mmCIF file of C-alpha atoms in Angstrom:
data_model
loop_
_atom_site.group_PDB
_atom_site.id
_atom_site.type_symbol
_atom_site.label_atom_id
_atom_site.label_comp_id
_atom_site.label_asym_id
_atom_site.label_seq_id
_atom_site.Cartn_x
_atom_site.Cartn_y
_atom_site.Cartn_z
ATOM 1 C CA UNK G 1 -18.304 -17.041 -8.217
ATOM 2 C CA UNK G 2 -19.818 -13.750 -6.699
ATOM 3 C CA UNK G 3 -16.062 -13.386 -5.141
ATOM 4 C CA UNK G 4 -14.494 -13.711 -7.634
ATOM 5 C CA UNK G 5 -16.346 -10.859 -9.663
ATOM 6 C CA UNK G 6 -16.438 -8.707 -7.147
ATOM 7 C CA UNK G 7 -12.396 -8.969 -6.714
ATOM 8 C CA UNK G 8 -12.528 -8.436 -10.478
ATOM 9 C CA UNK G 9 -15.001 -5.088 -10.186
ATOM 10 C CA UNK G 10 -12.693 -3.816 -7.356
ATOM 11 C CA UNK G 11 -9.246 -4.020 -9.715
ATOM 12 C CA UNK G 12 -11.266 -2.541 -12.021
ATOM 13 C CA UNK G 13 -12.205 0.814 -9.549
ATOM 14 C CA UNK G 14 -7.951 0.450 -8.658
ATOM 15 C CA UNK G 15 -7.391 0.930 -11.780
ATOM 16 C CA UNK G 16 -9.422 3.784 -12.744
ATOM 17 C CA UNK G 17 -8.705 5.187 -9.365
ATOM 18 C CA UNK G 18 -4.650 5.463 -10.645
ATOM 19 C CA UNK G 19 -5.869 6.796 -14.073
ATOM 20 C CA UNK G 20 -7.371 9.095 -12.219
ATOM 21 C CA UNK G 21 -5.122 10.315 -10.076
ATOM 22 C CA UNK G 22 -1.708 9.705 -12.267
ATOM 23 C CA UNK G 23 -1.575 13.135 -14.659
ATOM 24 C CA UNK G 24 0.670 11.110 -17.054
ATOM 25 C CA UNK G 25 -1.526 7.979 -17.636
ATOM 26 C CA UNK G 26 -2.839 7.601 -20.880
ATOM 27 C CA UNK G 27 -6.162 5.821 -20.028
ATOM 28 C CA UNK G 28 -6.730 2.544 -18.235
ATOM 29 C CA UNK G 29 -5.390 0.074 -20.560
ATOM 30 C CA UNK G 30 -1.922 1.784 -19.905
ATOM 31 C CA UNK G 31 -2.716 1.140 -15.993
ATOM 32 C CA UNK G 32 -3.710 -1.951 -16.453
ATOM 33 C CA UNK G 33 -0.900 -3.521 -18.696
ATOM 34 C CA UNK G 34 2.136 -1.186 -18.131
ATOM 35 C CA UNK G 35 1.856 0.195 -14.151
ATOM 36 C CA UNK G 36 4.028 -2.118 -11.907
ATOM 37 C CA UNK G 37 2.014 -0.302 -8.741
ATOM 38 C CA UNK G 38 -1.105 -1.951 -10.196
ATOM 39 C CA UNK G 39 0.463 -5.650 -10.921
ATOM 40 C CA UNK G 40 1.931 -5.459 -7.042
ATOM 41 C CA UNK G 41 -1.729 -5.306 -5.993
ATOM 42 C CA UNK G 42 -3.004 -8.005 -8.351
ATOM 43 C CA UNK G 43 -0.001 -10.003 -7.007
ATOM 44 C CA UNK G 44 -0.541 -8.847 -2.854
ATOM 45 C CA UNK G 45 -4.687 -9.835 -3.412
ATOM 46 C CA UNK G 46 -3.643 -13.618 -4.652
ATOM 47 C CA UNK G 47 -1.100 -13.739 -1.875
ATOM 48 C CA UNK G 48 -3.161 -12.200 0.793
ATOM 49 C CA UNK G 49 -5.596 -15.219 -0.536
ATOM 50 C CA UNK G 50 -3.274 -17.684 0.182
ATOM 51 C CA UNK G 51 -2.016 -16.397 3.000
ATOM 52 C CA UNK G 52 -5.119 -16.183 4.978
ATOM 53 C CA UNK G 53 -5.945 -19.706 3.613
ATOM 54 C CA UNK G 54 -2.506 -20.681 5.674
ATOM 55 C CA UNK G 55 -0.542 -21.303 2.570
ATOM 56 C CA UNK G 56 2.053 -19.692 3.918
ATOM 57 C CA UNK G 57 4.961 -20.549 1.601
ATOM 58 C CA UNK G 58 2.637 -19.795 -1.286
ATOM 59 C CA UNK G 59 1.817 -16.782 -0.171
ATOM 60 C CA UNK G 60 5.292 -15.778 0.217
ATOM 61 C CA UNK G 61 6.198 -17.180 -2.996
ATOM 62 C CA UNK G 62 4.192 -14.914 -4.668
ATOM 63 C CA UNK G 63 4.743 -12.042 -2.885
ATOM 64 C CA UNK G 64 8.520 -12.498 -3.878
ATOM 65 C CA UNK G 65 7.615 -12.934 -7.725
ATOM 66 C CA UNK G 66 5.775 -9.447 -7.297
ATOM 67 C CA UNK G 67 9.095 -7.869 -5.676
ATOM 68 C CA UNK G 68 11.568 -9.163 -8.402
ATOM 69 C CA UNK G 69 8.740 -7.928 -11.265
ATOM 70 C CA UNK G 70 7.810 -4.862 -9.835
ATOM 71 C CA UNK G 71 10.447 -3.251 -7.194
ATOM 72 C CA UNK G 72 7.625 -3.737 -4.890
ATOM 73 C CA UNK G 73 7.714 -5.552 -1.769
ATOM 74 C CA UNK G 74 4.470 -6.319 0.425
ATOM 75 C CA UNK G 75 4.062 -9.381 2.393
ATOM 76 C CA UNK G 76 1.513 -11.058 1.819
ATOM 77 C CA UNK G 77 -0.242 -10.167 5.619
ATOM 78 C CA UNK G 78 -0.397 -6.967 5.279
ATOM 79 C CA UNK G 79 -3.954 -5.624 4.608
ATOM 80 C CA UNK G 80 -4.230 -3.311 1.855
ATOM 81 C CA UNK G 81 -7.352 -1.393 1.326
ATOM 82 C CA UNK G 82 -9.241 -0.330 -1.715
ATOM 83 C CA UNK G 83 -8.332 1.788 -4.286
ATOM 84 C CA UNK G 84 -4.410 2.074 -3.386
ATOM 85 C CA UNK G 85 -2.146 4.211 -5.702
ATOM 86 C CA UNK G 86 1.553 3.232 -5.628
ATOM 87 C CA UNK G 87 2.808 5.731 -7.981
ATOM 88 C CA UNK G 88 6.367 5.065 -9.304
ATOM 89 C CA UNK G 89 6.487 2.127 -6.815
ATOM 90 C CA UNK G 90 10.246 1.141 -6.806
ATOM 91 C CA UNK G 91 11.912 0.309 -3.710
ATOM 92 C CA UNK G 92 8.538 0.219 -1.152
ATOM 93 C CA UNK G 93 8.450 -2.073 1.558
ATOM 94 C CA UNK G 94 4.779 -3.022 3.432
ATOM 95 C CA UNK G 95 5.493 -5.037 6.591
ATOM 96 C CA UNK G 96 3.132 -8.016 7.608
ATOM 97 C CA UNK G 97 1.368 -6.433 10.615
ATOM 98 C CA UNK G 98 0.763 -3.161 8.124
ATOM 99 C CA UNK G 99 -2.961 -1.797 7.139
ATOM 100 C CA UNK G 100 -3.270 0.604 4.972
ATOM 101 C CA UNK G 101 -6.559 2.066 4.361
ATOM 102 C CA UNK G 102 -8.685 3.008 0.879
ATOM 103 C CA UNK G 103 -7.603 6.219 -1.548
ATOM 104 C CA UNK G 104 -4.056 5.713 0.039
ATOM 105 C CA UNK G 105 -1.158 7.295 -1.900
ATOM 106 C CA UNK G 106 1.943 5.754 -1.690
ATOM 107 C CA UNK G 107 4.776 6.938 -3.845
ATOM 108 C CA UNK G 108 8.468 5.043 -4.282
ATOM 109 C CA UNK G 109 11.513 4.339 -1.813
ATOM 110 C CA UNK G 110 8.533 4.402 0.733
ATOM 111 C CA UNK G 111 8.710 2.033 4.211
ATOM 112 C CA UNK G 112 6.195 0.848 6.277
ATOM 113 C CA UNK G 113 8.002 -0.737 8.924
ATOM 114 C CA UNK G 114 8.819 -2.456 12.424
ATOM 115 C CA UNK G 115 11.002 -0.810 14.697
ATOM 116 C CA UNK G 116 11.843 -4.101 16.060
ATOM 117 C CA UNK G 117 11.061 -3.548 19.154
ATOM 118 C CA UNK G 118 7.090 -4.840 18.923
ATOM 119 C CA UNK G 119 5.758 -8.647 19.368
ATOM 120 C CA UNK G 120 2.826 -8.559 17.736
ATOM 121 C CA UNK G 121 1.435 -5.891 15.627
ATOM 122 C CA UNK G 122 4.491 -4.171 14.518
ATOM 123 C CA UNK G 123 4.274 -1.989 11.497
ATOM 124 C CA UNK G 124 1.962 0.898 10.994
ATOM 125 C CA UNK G 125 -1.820 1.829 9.887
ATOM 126 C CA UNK G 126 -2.492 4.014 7.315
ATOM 127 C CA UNK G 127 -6.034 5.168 7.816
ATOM 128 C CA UNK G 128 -8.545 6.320 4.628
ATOM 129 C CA UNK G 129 -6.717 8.982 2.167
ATOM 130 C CA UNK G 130 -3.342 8.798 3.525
ATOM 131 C CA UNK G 131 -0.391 10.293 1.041
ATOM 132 C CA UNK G 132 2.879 8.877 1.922
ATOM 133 C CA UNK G 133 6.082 10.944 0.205
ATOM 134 C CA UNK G 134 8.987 9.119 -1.460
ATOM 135 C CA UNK G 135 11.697 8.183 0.837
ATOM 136 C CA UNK G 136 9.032 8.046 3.397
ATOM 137 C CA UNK G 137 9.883 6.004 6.886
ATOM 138 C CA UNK G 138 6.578 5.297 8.604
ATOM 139 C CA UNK G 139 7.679 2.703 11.874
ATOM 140 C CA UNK G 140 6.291 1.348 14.750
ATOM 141 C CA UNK G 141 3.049 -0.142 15.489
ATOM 142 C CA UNK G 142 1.541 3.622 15.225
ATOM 143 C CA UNK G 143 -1.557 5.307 14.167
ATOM 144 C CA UNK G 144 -1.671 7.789 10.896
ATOM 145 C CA UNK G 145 -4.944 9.319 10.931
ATOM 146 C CA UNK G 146 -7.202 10.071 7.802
ATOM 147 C CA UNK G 147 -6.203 12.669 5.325
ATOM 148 C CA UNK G 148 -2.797 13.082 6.054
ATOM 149 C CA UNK G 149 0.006 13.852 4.202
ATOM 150 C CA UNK G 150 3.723 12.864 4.375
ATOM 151 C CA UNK G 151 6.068 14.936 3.295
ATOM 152 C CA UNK G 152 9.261 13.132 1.092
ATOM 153 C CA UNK G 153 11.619 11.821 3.373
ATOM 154 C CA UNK G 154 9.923 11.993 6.391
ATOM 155 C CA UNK G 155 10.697 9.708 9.344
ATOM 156 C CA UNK G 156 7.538 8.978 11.112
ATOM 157 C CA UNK G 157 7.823 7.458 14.806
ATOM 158 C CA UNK G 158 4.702 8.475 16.456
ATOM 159 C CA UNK G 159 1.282 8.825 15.532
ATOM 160 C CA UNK G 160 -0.536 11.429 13.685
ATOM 161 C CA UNK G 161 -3.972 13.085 14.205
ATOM 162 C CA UNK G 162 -5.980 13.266 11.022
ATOM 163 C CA UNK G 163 -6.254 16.060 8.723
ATOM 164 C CA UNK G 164 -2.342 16.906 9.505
ATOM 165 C CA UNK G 165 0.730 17.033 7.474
ATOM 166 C CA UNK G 166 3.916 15.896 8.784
ATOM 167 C CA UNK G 167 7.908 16.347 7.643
ATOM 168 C CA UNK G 168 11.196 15.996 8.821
ATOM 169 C CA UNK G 169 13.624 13.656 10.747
ATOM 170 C CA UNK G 170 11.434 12.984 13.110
ATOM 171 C CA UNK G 171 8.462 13.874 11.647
ATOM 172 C CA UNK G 172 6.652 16.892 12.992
ATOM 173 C CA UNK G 173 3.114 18.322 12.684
ATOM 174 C CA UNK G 174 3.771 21.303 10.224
ATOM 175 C CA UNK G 175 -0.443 21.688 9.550
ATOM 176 C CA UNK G 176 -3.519 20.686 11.288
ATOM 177 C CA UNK G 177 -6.798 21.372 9.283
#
């Protein structure tokens, strides 16, 4: 029981953490019922359950109802961290072998992929207070470090030191704090 109401109490803290952030939510009952960002993590949490229970094909079951109700993909492996804001959500894509720390931003037509060149771990980690731009391409089993920021449309290929922000096709270090 102590799990399960301490899953509930961190939804909770997602969902004031997107109230928060989002300038054009109306309070946390809007989150909680209308954002399709906030329903993909409910969804990714019960298939993350079940997938680390080896229930495989229920995990990806439910990991494909979240996709066709929210424009969201995330399979169910990937390890999401606290307080995630997928803001305008349609179109993202979070490979299995992804992490992605806490206070991440993530906003739509964003990729966390493979390259397809890697084995194992194959798609990217997002350390704490990460914004990713729309359009974003983040590949490769590589490293992006805390507080960065990712300009729209950015290709990202290699890793990147914290406090930086990167842009471009490839991605380049425009700012180091």
């Amino acid at each position: 029981m102590k799990g399960f109401f301490s899953c509930i109490k961190n939804l909770y803290l997602d969902a004031k953490n997107i109230n928060k952030k989002d300038p054009a939510s109306r309070g946390i009952l809007t989150v909680i019922f209308l954002y399709p960002g906030f329903h993909a993590i409910i969804y990714h949490r019960i298939a993350h359950f079940l997938y680390n229970h080896k229930l495989f094909f229920l995990a990806r079951l439910v990991s494909q109802i979240a996709r066709h109700r929210t424009g969201i993909e995330i399979h169910p492996g990937a390890i999401i961290g606290n307080r995630l804001f997928i803001d305008h959500g349609m179109g993202i894509v979070i490979g299995q072998t992804a992490i992605v720390g806490d206070n991440c931003t993530i906003y739509h037509g964003v990729t966390l992929g493979g390259t397809g060149k890697e084995k194992k771990k194959r798609h990217p980690t997002l350390e704490n207070n990460v914004l990713v731009g729309c359009g974003s391409k983040v590949l490769g089993n590589i490293v992006i470090g805390e507080n960065v920021k990712i300009g729209a449309n950015s290709v990202v290929l290699k890793s990147v030191d914290k406090n930086s922000t990167v842009v471009g096709i490839p991605g380049r270090i425009i700012k180091n704090v």
